[in-house]
CSV table of N, CA and C in Angstrom, one decimal:
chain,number,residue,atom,x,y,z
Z,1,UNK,N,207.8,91.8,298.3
Z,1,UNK,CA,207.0,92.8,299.0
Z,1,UNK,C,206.5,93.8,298.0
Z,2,UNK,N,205.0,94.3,297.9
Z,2,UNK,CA,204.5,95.1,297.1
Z,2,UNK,C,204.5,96.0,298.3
Z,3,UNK,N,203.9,97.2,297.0
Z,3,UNK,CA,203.5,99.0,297.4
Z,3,UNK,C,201.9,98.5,297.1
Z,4,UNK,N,201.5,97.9,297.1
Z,4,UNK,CA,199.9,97.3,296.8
Z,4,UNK,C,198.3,98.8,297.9
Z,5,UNK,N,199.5,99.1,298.9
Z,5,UNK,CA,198.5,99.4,299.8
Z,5,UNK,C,198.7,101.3,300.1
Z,6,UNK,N,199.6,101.4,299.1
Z,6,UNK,CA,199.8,102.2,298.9
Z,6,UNK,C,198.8,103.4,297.6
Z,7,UNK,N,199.1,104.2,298.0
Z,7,UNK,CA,198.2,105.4,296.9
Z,7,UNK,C,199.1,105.1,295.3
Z,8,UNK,N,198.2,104.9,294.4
Z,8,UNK,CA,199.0,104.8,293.3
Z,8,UNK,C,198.8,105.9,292.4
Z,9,UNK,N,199.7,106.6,291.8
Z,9,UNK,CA,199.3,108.0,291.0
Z,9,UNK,C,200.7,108.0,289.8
Z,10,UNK,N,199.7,108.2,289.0
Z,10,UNK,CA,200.5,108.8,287.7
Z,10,UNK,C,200.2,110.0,287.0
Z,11,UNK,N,201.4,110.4,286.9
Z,11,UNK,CA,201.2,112.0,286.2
Z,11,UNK,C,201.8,111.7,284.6
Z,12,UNK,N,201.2,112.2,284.1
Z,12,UNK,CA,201.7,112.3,282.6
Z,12,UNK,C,201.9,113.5,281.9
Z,13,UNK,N,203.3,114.0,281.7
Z,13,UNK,CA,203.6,115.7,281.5
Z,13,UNK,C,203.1,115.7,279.5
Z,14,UNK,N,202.6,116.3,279.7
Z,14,UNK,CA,202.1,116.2,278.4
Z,14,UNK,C,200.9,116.2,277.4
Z,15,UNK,N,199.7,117.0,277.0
Z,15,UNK,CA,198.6,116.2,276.5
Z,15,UNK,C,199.2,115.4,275.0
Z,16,UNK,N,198.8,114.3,275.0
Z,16,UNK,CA,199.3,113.5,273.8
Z,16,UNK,C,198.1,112.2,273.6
Z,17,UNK,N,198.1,111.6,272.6
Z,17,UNK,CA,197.2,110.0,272.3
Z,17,UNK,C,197.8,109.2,273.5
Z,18,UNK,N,199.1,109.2,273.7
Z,18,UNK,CA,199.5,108.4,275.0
Z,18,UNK,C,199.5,108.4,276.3
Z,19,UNK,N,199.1,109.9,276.5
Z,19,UNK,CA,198.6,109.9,277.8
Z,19,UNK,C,197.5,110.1,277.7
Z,20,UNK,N,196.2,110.0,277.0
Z,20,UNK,CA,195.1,109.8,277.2
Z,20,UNK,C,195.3,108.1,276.8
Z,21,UNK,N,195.4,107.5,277.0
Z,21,UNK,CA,195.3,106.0,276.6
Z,21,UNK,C,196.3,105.9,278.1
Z,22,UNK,N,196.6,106.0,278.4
Z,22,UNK,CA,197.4,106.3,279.9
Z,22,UNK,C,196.4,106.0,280.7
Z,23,UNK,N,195.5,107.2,280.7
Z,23,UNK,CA,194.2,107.9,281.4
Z,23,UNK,C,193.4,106.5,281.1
Z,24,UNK,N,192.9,106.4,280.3
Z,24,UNK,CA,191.9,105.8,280.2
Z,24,UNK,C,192.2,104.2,280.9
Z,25,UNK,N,193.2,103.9,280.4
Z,25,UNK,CA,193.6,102.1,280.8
Z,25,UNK,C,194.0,101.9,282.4
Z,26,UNK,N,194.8,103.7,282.9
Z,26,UNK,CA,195.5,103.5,284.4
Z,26,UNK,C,194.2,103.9,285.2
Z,27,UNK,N,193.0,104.4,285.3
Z,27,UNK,CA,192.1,104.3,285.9
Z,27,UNK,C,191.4,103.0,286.5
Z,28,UNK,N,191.4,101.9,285.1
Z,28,UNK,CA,190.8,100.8,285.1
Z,28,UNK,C,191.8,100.1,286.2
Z,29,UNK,N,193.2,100.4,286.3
Z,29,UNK,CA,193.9,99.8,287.1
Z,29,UNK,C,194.5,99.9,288.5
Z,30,UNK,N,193.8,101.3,289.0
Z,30,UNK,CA,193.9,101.8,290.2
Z,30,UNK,C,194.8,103.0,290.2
Z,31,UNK,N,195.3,103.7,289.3
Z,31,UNK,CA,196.1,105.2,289.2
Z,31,UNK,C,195.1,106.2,289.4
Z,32,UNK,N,195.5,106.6,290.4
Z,32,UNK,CA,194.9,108.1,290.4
Z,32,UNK,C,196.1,109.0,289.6
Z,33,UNK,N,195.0,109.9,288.5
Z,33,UNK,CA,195.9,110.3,287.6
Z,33,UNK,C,195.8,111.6,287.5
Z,34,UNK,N,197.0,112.8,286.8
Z,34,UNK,CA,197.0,113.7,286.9
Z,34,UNK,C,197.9,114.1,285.1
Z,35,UNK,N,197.1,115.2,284.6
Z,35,UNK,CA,197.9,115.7,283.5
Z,35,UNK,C,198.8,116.7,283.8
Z,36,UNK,N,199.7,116.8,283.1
Z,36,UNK,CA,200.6,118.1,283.2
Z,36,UNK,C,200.5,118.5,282.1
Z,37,UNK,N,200.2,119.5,282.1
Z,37,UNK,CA,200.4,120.6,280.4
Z,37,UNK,C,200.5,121.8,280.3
Z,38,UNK,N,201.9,122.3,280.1
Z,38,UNK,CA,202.3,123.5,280.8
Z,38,UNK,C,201.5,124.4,279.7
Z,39,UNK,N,201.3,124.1,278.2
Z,39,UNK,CA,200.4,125.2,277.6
Z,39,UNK,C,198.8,124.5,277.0
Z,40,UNK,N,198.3,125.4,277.4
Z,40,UNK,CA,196.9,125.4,277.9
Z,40,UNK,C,196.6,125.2,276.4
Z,41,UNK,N,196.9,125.9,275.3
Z,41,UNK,CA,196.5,125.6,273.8
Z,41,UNK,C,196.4,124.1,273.5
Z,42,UNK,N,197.2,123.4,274.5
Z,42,UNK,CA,197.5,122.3,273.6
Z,42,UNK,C,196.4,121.6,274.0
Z,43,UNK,N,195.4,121.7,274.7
Z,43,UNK,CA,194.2,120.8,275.8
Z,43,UNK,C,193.6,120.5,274.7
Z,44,UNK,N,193.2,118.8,275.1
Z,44,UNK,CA,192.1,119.0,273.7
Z,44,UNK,C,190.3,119.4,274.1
Z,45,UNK,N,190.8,119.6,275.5
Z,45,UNK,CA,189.4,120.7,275.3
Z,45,UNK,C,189.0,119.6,277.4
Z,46,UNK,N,188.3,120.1,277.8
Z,46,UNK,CA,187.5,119.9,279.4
Z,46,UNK,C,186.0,119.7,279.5
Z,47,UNK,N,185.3,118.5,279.9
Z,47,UNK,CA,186.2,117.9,281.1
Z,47,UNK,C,186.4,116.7,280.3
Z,48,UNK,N,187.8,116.4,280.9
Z,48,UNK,CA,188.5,115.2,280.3
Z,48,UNK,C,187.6,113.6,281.0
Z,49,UNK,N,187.4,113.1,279.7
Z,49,UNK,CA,186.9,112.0,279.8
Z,49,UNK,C,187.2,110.9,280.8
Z,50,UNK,N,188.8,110.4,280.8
Z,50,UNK,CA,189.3,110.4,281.4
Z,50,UNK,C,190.8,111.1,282.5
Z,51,UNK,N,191.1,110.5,283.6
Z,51,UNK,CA,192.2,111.4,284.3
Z,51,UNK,C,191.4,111.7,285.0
Z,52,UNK,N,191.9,112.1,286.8
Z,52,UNK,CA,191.6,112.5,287.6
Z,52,UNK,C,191.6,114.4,287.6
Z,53,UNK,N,193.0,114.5,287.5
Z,53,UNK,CA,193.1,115.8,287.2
Z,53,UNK,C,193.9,116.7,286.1
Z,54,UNK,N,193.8,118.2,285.5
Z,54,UNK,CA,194.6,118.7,285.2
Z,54,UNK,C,195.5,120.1,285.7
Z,55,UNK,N,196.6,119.9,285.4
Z,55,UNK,CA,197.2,121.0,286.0
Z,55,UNK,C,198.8,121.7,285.0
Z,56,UNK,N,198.8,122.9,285.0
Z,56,UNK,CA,199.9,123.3,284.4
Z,56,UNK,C,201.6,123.2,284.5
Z,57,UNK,N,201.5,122.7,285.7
Z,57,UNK,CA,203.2,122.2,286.3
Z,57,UNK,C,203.2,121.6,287.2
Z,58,UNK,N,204.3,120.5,287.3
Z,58,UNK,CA,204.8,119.9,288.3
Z,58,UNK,C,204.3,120.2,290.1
Z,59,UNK,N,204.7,121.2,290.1
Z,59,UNK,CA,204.6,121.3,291.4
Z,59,UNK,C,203.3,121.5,292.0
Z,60,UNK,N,202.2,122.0,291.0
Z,60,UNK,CA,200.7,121.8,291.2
Z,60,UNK,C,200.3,120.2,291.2
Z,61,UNK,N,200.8,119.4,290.6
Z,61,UNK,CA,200.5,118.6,290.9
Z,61,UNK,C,201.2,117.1,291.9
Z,62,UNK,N,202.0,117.8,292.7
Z,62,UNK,CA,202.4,117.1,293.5
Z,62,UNK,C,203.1,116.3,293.9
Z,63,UNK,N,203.9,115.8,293.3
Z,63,UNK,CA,204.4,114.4,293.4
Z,63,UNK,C,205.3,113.9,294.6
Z,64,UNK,N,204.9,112.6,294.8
Z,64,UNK,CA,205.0,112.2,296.1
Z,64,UNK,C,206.0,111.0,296.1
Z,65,UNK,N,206.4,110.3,296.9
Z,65,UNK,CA,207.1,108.8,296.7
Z,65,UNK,C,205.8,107.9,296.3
Z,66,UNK,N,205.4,107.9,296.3
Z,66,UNK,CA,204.1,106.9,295.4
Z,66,UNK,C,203.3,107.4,293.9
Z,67,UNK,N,204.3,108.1,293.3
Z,67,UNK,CA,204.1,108.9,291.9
Z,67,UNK,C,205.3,108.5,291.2
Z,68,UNK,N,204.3,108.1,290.2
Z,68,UNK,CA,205.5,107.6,289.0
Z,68,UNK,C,205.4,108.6,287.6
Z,69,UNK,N,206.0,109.3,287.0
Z,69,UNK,CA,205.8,110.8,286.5
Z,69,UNK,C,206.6,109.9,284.9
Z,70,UNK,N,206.0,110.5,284.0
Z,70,UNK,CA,206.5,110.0,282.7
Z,70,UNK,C,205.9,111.3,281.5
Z,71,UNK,N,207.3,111.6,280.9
Z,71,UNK,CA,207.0,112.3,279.7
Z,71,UNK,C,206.4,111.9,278.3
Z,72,UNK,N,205.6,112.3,278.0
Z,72,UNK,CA,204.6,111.6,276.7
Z,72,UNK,C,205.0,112.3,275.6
Z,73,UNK,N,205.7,113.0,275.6
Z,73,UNK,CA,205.8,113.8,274.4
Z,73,UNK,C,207.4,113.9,274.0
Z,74,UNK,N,208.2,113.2,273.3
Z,74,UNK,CA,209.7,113.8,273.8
Z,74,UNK,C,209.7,114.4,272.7
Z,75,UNK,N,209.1,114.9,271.4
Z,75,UNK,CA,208.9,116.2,270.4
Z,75,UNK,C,209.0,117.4,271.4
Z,76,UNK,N,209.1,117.6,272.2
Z,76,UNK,CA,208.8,119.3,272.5
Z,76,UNK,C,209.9,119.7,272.7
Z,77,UNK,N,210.5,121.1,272.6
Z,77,UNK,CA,211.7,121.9,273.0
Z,77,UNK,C,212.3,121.3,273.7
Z,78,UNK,N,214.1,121.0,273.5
Z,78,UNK,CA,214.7,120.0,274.5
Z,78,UNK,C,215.2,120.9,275.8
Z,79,UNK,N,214.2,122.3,275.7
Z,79,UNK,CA,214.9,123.1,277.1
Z,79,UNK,C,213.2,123.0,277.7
Z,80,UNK,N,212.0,123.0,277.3
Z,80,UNK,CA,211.2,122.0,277.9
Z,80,UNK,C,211.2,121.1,278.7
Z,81,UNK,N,211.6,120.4,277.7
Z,81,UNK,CA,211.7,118.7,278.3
Z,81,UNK,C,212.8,118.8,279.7
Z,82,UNK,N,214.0,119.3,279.1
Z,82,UNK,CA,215.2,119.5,280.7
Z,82,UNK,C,215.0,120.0,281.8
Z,83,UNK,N,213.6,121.3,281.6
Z,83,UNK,CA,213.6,121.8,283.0
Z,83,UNK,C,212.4,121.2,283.6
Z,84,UNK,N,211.4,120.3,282.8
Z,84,UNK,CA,210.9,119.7,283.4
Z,84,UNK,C,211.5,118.4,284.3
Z,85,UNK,N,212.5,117.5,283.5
Z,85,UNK,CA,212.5,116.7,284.1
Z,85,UNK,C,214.0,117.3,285.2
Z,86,UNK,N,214.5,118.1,285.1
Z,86,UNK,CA,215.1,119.1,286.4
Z,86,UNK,C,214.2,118.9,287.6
Z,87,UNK,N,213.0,119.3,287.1
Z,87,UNK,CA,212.3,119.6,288.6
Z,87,UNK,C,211.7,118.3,289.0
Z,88,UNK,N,211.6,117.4,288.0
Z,88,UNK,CA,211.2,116.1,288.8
Z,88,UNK,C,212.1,115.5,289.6
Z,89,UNK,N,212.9,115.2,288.7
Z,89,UNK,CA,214.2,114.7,289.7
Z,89,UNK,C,215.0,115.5,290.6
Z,90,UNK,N,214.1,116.5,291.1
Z,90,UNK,CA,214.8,117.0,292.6
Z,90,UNK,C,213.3,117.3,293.3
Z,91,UNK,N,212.7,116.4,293.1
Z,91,UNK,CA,211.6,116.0,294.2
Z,91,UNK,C,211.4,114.4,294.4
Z,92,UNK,N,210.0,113.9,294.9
Z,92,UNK,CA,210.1,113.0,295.3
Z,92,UNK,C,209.6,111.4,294.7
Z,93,UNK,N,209.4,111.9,292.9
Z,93,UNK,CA,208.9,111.0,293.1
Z,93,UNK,C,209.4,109.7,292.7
Z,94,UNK,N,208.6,108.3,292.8
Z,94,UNK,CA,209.4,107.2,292.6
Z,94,UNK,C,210.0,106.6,291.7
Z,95,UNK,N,209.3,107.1,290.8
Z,95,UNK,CA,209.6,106.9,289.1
Z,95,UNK,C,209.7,108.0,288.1
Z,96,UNK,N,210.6,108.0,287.3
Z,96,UNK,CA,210.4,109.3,286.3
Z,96,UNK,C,210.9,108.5,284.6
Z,97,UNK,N,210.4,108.5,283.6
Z,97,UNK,CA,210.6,108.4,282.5
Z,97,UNK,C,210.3,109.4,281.5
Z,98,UNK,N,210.9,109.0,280.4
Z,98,UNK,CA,210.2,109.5,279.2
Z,98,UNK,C,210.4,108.9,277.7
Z,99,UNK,N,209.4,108.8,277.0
Z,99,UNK,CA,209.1,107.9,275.8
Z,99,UNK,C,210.0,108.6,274.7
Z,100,UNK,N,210.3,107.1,274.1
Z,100,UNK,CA,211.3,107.8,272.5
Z,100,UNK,C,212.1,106.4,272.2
Z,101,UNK,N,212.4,106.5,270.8
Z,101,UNK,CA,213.2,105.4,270.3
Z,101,UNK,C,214.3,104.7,271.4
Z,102,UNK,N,214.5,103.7,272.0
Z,102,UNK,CA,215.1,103.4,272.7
Z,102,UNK,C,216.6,102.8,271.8
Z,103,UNK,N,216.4,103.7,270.4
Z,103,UNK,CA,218.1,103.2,269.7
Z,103,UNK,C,218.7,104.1,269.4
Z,104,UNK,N,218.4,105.3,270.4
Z,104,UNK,CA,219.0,107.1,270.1
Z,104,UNK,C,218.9,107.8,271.1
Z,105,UNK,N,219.8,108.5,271.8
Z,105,UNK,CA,220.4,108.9,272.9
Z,105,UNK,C,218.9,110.1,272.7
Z,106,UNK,N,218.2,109.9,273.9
Z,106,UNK,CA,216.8,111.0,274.0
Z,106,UNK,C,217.9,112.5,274.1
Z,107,UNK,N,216.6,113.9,273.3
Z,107,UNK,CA,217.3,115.2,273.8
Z,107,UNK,C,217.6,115.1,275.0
Z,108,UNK,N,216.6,114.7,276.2
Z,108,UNK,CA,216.8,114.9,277.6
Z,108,UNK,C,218.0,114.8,277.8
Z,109,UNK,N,219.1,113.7,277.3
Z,109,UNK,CA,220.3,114.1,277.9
Z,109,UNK,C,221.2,115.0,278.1
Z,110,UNK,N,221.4,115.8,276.9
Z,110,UNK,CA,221.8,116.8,276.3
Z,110,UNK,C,221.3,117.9,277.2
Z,111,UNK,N,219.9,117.7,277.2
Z,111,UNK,CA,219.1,119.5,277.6
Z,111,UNK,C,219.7,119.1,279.3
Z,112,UNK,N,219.6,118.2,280.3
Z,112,UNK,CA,219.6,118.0,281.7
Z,112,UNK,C,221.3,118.5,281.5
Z,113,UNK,N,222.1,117.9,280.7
Z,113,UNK,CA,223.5,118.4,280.9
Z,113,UNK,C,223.7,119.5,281.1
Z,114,UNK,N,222.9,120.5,280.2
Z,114,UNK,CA,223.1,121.9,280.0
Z,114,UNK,C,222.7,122.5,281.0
Z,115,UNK,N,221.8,122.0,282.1
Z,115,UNK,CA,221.2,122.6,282.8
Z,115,UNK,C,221.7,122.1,284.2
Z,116,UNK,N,223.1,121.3,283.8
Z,116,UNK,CA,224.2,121.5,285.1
Z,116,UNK,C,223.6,120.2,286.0
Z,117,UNK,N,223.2,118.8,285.5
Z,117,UNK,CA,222.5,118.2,286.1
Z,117,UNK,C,223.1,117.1,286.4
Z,118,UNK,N,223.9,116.2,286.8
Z,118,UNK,CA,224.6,115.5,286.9
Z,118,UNK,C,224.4,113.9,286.4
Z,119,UNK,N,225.1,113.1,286.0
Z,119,UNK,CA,225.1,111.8,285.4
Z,119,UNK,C,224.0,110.7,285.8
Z,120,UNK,N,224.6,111.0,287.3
Z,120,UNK,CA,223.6,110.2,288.1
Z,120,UNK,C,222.5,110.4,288.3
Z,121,UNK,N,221.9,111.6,288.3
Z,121,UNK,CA,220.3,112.0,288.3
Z,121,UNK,C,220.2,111.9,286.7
Z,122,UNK,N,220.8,111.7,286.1
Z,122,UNK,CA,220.4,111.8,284.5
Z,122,UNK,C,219.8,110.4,283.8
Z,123,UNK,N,220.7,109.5,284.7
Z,123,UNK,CA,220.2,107.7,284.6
Z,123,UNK,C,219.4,107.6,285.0
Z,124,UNK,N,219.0,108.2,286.4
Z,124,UNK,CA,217.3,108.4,287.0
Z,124,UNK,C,216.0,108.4,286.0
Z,125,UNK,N,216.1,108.7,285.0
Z,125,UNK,CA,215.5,108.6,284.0
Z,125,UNK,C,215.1,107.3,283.4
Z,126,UNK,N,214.6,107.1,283.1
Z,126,UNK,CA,214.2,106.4,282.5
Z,126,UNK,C,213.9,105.8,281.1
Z,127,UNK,N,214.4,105.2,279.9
Z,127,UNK,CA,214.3,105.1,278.9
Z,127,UNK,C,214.8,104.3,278.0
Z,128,UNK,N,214.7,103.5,276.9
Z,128,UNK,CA,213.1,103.8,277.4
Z,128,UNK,C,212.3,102.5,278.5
Z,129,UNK,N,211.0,103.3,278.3
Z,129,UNK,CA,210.0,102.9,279.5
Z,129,UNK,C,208.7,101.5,278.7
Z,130,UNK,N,208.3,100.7,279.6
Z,130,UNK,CA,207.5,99.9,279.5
Z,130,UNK,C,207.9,98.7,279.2
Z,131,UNK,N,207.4,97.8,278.6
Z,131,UNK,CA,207.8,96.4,278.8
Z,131,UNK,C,208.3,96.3,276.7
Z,132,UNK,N,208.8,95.6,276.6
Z,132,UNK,CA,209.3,95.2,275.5
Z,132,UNK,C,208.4,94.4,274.6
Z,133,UNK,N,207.3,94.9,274.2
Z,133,UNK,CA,206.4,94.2,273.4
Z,133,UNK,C,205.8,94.6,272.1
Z,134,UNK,N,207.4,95.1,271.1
Z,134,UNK,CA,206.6,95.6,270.1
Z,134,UNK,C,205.8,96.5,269.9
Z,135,UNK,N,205.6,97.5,270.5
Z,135,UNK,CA,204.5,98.7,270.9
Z,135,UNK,C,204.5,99.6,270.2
Z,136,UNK,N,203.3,100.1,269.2
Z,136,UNK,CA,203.6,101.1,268.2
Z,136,UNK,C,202.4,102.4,268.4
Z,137,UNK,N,201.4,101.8,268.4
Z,137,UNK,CA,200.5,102.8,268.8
Z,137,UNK,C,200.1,103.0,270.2
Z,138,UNK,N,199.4,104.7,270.4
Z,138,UNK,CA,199.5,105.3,272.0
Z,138,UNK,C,198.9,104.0,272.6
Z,139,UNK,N,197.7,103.2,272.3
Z,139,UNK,CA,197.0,102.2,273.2
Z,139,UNK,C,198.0,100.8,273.5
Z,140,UNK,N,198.7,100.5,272.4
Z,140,UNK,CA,200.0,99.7,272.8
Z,140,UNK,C,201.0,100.3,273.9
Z,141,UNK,N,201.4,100.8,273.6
Z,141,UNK,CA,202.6,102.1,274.4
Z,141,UNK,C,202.6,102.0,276.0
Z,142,UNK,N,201.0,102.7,275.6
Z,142,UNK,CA,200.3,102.6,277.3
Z,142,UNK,C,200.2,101.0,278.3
Z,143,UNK,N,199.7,100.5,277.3
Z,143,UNK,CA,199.9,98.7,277.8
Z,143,UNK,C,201.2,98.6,278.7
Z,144,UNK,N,202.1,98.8,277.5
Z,144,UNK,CA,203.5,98.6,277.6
Z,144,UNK,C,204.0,99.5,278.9
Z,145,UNK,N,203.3,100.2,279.3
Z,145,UNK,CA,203.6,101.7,279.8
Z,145,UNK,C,203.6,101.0,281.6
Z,146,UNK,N,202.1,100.8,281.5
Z,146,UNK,CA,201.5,100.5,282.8
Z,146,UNK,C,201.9,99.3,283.0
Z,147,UNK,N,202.1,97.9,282.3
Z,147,UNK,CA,202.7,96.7,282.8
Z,147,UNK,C,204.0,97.1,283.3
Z,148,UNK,N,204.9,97.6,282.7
Z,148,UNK,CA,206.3,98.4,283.4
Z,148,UNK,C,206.3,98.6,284.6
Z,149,UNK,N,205.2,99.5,284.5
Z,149,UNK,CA,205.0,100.3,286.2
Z,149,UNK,C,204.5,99.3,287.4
Z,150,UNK,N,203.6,98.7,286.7
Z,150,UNK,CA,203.4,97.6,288.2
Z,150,UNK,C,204.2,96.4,288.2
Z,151,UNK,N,204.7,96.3,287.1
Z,151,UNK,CA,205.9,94.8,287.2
Z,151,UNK,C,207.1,95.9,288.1
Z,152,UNK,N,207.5,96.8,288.0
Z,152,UNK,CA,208.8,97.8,288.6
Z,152,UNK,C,208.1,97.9,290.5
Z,153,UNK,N,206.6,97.8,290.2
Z,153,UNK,CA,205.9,98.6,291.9
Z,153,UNK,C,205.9,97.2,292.7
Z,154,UNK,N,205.7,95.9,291.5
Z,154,UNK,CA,205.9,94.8,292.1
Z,154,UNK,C,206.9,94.1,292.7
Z,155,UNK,N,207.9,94.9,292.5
Z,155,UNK,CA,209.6,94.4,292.3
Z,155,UNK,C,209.8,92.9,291.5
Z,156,UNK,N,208.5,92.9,290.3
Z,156,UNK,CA,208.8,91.8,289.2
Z,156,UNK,C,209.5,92.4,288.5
Z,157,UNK,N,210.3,91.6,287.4
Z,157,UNK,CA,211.2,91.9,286.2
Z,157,UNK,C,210.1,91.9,284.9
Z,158,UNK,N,209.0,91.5,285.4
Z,158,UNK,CA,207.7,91.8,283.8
Z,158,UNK,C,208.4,91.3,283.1
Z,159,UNK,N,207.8,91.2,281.5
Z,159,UNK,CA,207.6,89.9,280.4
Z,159,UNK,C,207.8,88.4,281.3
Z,160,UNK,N,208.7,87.6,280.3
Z,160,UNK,CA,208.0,86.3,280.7
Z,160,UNK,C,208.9,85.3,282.0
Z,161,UNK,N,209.8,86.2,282.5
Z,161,UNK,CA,210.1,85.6,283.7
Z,161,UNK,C,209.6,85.6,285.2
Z,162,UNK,N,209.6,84.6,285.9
Z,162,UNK,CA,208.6,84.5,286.7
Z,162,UNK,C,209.4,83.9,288.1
């Protein structure tokens, strides 16, 4: 059974090369998309070429059970990163990740601890995210990113088992 008929939306907390390669490849694929960027310096400027929308936090932009939310940036302050993904994971959406070496315990765990967050919401997380294919640059990443997400919306296991 797919979510096929469902609204599909991705938020990406972050302006970064990866979530504009996000933007640009999840439109071609049916995401309605939304940026999050809590500082406005960091924009690389309006109107975005691609992406539906932008907005400064989470809660402007919505998220719903048919929102799969992913951090692009895991460089930023790890009390950032934690209260961001605090507030995700006490709403609704379906998915939450965030990008980073998948051979090194991400800050997020550390910063979500500190911020009294418990184990189990902490696995909620995601990471890392996308399909296992060698992925080095943002337009790889994003491949890797979005096959994840509709092999996970498909209830496939993605790469080569079928």
């Amino acid at each position: 059974m797919t979510d096929q008929g469902s609204p599909r939306r991705l938020i990406a907390v972050f302006e970064s090369p990866v979530s504009e390669m996000l933007f640009r490849f999840g439109v071609e694929l049916g995401f309605r998309t939304v940026l999050v960027e809590p500082d406005p310096t960091r924009l690389s400027g309006t109107p975005r070429p691609h992406g539906d929308t932008y907005v400064g936090d989470l809660v402007a932009a919505a998220a719903d059970e048919h929102t799969d939310i992913l951090l692009t940036d895991h460089h930023r302050p790890a009390i950032e990163i934690g209260a961001l993904l605090k507030e995700a994971l006490a709403g609704r959406s379906r998915w939450i990740g965030i990008l980073g070496n998948p051979r090194a315990e991400g800050p997020h765990v550390a910063a979500l601890r500190e911020l009294g967050v418990p184990d189990d919401q902490i696995s909620r997380v995601r990471r890392p995210v996308g399909l296992n294919i060698g992925s080095r640059t943002p337009a790889e990443i994003a491949v890797a990113v979005l096959a994840g997400l509709i092999a996970d919306r498909n209830h496939r296991p993605g790469g080569f088992e079928f």
